[in-house]
PDB file of C-alpha atoms in Angstrom:
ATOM      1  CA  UNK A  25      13.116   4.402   5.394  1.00 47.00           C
ATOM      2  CA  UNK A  26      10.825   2.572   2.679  1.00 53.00           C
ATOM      3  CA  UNK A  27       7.787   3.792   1.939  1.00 60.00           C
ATOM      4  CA  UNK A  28       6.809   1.216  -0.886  1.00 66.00           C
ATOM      5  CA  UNK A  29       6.024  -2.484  -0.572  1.00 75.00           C
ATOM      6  CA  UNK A  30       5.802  -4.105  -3.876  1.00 79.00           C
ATOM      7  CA  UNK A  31       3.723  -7.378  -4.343  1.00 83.00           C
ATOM      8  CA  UNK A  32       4.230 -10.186  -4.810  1.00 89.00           C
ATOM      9  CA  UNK A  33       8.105 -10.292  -4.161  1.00 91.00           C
ATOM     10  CA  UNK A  34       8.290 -12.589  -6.990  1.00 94.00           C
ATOM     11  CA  UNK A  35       6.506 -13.678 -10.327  1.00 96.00           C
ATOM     12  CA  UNK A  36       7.360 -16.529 -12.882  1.00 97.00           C
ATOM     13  CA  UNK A  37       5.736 -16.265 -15.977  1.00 97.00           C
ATOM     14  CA  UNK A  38       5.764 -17.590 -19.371  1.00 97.00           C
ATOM     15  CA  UNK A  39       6.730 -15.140 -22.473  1.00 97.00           C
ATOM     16  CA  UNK A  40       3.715 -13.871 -23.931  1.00 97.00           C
ATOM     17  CA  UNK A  41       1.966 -13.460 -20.914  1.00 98.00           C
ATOM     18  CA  UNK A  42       0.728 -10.321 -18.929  1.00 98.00           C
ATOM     19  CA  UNK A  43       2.842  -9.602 -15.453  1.00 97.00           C
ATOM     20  CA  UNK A  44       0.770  -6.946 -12.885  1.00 97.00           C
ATOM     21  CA  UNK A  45       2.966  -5.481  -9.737  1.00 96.00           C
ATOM     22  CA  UNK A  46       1.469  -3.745  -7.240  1.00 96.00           C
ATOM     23  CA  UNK A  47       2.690  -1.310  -4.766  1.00 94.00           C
ATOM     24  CA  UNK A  48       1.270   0.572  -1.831  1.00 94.00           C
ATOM     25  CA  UNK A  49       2.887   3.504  -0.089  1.00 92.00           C
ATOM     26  CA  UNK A  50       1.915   5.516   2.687  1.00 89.00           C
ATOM     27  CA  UNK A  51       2.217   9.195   2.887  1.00 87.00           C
ATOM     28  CA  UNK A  52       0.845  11.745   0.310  1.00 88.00           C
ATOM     29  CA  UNK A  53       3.004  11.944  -2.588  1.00 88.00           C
ATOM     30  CA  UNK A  54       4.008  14.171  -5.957  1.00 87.00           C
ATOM     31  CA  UNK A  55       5.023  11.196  -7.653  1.00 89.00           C
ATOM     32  CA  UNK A  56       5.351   7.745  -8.451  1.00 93.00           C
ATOM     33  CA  UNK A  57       7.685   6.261 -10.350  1.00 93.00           C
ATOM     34  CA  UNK A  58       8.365   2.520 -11.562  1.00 95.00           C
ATOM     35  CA  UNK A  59      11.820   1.901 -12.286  1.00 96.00           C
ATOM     36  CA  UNK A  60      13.651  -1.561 -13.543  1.00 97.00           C
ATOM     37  CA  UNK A  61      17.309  -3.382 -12.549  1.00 96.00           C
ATOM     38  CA  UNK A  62      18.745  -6.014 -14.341  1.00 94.00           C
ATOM     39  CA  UNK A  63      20.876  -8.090 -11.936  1.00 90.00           C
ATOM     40  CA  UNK A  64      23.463  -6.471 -10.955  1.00 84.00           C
ATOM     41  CA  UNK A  65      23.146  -3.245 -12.895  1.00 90.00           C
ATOM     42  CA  UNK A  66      21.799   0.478 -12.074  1.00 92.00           C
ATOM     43  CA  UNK A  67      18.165   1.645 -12.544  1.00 94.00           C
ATOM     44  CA  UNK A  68      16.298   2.094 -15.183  1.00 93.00           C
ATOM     45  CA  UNK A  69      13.204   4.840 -15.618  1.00 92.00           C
ATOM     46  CA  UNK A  70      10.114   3.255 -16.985  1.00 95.00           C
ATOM     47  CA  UNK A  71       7.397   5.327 -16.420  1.00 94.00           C
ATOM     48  CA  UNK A  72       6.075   8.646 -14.255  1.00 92.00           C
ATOM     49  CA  UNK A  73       2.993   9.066 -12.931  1.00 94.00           C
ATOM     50  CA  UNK A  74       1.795  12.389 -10.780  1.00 92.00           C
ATOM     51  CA  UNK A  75      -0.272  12.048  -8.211  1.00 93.00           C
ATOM     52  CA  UNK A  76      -3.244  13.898 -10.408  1.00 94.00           C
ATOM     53  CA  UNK A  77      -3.168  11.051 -13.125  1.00 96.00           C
ATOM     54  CA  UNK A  78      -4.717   7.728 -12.574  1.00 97.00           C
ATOM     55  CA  UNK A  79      -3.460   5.819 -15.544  1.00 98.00           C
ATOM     56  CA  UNK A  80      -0.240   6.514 -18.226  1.00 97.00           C
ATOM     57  CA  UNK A  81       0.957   3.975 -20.896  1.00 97.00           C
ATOM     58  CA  UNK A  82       4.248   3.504 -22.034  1.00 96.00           C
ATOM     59  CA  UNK A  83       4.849   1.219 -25.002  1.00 97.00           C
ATOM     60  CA  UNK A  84       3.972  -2.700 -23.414  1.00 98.00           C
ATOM     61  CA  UNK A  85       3.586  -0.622 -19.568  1.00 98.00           C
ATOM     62  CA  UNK A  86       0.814   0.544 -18.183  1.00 98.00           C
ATOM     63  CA  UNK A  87       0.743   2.187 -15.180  1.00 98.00           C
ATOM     64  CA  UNK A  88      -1.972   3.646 -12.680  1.00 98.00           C
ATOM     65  CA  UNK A  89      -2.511   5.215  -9.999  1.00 97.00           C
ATOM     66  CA  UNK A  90      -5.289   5.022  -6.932  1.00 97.00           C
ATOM     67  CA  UNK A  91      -4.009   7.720  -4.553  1.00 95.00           C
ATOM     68  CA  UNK A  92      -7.500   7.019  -2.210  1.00 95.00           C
ATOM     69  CA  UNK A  93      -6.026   3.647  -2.078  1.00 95.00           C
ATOM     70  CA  UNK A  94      -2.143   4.634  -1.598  1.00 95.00           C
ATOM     71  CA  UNK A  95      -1.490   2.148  -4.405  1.00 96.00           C
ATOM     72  CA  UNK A  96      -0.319   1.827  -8.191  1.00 97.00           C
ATOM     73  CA  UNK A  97       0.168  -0.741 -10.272  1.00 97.00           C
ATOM     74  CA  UNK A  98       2.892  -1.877 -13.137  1.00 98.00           C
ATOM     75  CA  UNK A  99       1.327  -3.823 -15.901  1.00 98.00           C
ATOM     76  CA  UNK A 100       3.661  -6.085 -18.685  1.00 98.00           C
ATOM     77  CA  UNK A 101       1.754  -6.874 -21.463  1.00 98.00           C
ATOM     78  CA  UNK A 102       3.370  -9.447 -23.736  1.00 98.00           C
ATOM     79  CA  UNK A 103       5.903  -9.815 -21.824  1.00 98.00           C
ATOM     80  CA  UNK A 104       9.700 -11.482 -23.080  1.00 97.00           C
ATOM     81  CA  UNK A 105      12.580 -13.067 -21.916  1.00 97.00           C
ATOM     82  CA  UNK A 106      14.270 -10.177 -21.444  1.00 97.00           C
ATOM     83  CA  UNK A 107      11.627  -8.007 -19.299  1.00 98.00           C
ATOM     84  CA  UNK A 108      13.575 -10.517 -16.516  1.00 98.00           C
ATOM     85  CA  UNK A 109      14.793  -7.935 -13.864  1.00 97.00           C
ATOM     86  CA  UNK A 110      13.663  -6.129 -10.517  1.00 97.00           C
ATOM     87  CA  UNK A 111      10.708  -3.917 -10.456  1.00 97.00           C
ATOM     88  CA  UNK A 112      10.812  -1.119  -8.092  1.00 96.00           C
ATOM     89  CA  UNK A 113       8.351   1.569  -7.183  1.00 95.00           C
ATOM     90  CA  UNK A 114       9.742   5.057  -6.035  1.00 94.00           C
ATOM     91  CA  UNK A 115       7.791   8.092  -4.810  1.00 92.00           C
ATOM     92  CA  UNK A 116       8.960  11.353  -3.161  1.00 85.00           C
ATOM     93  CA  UNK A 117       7.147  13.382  -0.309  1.00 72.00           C
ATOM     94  CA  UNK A 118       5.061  16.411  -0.944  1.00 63.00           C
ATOM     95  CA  UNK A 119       7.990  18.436  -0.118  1.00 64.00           C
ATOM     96  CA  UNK A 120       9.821  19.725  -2.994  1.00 58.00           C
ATOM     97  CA  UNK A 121      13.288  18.384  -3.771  1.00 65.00           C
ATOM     98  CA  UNK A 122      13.037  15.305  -1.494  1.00 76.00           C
ATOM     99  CA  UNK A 123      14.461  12.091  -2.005  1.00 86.00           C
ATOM    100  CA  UNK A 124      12.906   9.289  -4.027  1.00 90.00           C
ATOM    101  CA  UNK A 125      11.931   6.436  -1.780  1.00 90.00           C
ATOM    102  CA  UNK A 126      11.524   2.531  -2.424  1.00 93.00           C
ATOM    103  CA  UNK A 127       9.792  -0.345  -2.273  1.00 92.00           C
ATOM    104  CA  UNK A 128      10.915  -3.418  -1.851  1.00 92.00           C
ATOM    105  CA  UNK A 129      10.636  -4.176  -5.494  1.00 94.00           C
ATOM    106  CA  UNK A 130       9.160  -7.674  -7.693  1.00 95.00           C
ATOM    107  CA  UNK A 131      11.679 -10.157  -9.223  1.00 96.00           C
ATOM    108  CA  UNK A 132       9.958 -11.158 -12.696  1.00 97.00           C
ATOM    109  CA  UNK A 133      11.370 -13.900 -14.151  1.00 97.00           C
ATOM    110  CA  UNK A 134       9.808 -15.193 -17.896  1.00 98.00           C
ATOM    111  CA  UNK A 135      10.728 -18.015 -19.417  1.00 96.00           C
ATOM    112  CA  UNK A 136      10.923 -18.724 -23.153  1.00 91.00           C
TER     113      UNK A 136
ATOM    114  CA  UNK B   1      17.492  15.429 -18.430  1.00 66.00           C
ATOM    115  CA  UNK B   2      20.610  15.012 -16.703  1.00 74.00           C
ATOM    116  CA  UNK B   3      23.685  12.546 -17.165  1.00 87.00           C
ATOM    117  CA  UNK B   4      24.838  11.794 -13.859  1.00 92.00           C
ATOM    118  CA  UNK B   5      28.480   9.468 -13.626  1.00 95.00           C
ATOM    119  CA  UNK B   6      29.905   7.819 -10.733  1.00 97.00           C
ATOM    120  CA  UNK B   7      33.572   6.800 -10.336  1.00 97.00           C
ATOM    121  CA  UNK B   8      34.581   4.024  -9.778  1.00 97.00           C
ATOM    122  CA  UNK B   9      32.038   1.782 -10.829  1.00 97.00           C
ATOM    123  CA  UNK B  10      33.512  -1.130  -8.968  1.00 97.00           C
ATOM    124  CA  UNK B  11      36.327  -1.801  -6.610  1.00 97.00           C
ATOM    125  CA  UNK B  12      37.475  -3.957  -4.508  1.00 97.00           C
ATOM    126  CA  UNK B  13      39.662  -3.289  -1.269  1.00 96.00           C
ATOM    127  CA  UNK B  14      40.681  -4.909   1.796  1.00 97.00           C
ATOM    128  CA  UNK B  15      39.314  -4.539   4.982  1.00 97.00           C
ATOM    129  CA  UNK B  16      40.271  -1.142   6.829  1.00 97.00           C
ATOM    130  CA  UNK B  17      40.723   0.597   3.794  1.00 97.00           C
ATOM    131  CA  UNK B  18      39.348   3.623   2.976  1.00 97.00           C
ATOM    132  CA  UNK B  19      37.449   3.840  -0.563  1.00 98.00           C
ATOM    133  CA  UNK B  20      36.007   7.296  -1.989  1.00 98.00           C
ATOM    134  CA  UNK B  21      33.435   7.099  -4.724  1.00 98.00           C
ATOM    135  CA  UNK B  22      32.498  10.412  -6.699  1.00 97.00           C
ATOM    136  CA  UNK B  23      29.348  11.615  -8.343  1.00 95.00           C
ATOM    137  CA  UNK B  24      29.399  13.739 -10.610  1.00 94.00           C
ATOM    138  CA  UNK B  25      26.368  15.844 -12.660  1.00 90.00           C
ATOM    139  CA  UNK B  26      27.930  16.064 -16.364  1.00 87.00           C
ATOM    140  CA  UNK B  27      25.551  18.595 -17.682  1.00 82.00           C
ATOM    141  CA  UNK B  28      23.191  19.958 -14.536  1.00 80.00           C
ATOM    142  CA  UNK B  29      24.529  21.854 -11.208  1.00 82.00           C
ATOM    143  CA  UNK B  30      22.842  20.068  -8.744  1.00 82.00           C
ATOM    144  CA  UNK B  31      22.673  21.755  -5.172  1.00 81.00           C
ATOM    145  CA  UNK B  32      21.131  18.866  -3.684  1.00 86.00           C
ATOM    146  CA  UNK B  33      22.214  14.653  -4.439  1.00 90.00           C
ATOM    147  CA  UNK B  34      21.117  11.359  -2.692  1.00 93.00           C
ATOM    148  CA  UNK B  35      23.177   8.754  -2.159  1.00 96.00           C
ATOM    149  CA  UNK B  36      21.303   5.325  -2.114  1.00 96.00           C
ATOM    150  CA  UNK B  37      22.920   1.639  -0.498  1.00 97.00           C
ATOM    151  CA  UNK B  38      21.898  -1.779  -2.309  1.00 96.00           C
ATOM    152  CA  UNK B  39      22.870  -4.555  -0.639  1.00 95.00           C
ATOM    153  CA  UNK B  40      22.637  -8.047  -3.010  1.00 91.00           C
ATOM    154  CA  UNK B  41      18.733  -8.730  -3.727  1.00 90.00           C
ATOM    155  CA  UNK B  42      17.364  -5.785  -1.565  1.00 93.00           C
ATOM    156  CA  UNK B  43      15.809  -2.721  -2.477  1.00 94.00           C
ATOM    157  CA  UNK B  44      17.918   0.715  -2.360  1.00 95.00           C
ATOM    158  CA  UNK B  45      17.859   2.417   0.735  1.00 95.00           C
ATOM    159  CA  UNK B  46      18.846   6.051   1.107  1.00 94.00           C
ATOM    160  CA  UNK B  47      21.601   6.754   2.717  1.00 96.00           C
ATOM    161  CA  UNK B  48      21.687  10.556   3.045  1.00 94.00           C
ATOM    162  CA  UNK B  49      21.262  13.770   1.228  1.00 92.00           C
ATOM    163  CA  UNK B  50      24.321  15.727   0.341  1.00 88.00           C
ATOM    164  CA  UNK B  51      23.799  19.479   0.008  1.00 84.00           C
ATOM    165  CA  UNK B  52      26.097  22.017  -1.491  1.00 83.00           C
ATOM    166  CA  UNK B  53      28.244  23.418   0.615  1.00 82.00           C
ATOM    167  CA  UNK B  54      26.736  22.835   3.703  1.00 84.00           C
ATOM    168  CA  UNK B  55      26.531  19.174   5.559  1.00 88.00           C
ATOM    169  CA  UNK B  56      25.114  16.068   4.567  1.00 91.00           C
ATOM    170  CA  UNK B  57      21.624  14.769   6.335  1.00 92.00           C
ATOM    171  CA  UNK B  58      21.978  11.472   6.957  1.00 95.00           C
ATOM    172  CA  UNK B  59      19.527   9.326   7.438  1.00 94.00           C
ATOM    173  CA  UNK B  60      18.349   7.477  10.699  1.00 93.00           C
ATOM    174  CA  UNK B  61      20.972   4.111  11.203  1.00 93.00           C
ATOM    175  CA  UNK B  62      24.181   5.647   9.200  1.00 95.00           C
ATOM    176  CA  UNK B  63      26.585   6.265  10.616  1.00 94.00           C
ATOM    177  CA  UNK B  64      28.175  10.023   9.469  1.00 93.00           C
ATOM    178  CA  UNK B  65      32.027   9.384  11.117  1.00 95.00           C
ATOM    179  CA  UNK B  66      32.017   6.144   8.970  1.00 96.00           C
ATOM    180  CA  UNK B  67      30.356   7.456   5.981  1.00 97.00           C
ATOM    181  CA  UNK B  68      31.927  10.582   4.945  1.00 95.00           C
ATOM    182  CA  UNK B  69      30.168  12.902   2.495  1.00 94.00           C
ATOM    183  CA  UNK B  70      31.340  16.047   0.702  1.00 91.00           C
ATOM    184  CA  UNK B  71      29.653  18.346  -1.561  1.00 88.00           C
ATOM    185  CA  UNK B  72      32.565  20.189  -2.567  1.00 82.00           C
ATOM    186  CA  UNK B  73      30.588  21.686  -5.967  1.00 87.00           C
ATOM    187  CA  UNK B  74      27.678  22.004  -7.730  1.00 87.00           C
ATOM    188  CA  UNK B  75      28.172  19.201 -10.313  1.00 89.00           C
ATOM    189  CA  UNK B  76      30.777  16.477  -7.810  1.00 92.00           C
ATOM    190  CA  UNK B  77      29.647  14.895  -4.323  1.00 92.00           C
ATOM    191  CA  UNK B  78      31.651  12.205  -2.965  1.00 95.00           C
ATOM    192  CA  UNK B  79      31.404   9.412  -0.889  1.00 97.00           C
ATOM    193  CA  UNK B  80      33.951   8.036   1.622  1.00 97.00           C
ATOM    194  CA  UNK B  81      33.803   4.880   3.044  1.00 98.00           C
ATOM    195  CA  UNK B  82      36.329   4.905   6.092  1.00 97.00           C
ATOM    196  CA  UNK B  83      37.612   1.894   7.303  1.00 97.00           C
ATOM    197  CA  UNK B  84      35.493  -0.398   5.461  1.00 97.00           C
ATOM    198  CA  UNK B  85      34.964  -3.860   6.796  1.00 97.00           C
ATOM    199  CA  UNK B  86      32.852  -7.078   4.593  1.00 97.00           C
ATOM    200  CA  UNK B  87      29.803  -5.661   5.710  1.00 96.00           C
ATOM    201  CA  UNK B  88      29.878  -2.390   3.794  1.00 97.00           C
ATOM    202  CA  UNK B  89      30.185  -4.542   0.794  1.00 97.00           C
ATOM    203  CA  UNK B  90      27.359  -3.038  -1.642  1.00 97.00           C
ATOM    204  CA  UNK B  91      26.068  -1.342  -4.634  1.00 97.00           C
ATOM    205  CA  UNK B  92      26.318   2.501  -4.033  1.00 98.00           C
ATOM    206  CA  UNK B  93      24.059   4.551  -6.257  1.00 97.00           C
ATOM    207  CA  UNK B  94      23.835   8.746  -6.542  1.00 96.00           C
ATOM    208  CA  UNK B  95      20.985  10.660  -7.654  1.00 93.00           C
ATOM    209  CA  UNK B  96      19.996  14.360  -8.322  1.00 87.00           C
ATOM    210  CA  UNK B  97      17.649  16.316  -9.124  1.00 75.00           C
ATOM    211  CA  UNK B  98      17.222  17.770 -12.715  1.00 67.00           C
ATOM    212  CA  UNK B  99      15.033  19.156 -15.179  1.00 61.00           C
ATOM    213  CA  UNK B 100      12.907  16.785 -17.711  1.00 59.00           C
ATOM    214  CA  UNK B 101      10.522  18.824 -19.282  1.00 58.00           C
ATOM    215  CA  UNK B 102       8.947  21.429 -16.970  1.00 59.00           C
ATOM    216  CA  UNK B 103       9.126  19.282 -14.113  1.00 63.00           C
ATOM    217  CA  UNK B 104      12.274  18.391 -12.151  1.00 67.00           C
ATOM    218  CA  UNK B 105      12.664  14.403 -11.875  1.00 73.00           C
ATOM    219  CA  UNK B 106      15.755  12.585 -10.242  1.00 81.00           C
ATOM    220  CA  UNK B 107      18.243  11.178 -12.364  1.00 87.00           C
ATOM    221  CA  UNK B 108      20.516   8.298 -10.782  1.00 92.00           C
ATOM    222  CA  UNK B 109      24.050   7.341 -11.351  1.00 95.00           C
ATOM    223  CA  UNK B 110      25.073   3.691 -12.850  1.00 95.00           C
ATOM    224  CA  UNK B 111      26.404   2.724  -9.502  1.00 97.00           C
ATOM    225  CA  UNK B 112      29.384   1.349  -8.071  1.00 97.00           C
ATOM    226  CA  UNK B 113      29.780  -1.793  -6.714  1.00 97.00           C
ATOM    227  CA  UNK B 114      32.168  -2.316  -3.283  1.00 97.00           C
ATOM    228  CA  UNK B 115      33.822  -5.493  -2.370  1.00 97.00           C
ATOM    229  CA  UNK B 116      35.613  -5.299   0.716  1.00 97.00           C
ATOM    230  CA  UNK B 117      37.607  -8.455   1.266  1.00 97.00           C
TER     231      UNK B 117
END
């Protein structure tokens, strides 16, 4: 089943502008994780976050974390043409060695 | 962390054909992989975990006679798709479990893509 649900389900931006993702999940978690698809490809790992940090940066990502809220957020600073792709949060259960699980994801398209 | 391969990583069969797509862990022995279903702007959906030596758990609406999975060793699951009809058309993705660091993270395949005609 999926746990995440990713808003909004699609962006358009220009290049050079910020995009901001949200997701919210809904049981206690280890992890979150933010991963990225270009169409019609596999996954690609952006960015970790454990459920005892509340904000990580990676390069143009930043990431954080409210686990009060249930909720994280994936922020593209400067973003480019070719940041077009799927965004998809992931987080697995408390319970060790369990499988990652979804949200629906964000389709960002930028435009040059 | 872990290389994880999938073969084929497309094909394309006819309807009532049976199509078998392997995982494999090139450099961890996993005892535990997920395989993950994707169909065309959706999210991935997991399908069912595939334990060593023992049987796959699969998860609530998949169907285990139609969906056959074997994890014959520590670094190969497979995936059978019996008598696959259009609707099984979809992106088919693996993961495991492996070490990054001191913490164990999950590693995914490249995927393969079904087209059943």
């Amino acid at each position: 089943s999926q746990q995440g649900e990713e808003d909004p389900q699609a962006l358009s931006i220009q290049e050079g502008e910020n995009a901001t993702m949200n997701c919210s999940y809904k049981t206690s978690i280890n992890n979150l994780q933010w991963y990225r698809q270009n169409s019609g490809r596999g996954l690609v790992h952006l960015i970790l976050i454990r459920s005892n940090e509340r904000e990580k940066h990676s390069g143009r990502l930043r990431v954080t974390l409210d686990t009060s809220k249930k909720s994280s957020s994936l922020l593209i600073t400067a973003s480019r043409a070719a940041d077009t792709a799927s965004y998809f949060c992931a987080t697995d259960a408390i319970q060790a060695g369990t499988a990652l699980i979804f949200g629906k994801g964000t389709t960002l398209s930028v435009s040059s | 962390g872990a290389v994880v391969s999938q073969h084929p990583s497309w094909v394309i069969c006819k309807s009532g054909t049976s199509v078998k797509i392997e995982c494999r862990s090139l450099d961890f022995q996993a005892t535990t992989m997920f395989w993950y279903r994707q169909f065309p702007k959706q999210s991935l959906m997991l399908m069912a975990t595939s334990n060593e030596g023992s049987k796959a758990t699969y998860e609530q609406g998949v169907e285990k006679d139609k969906f056959l999975i074997n994890h014959a060793s520590l670094t190969l699951s497979t995936l059978t798709v019996t008598s696959a009809h259009p609707e099984d058309s979809s992106f088919y993705i693996c993961s495991l479990f492996g070490l990054a660091g001191p913490y164990n993270e999950q590693f995914f395949g490249p995927g393969t893509r079904l087209t059943v005609l």
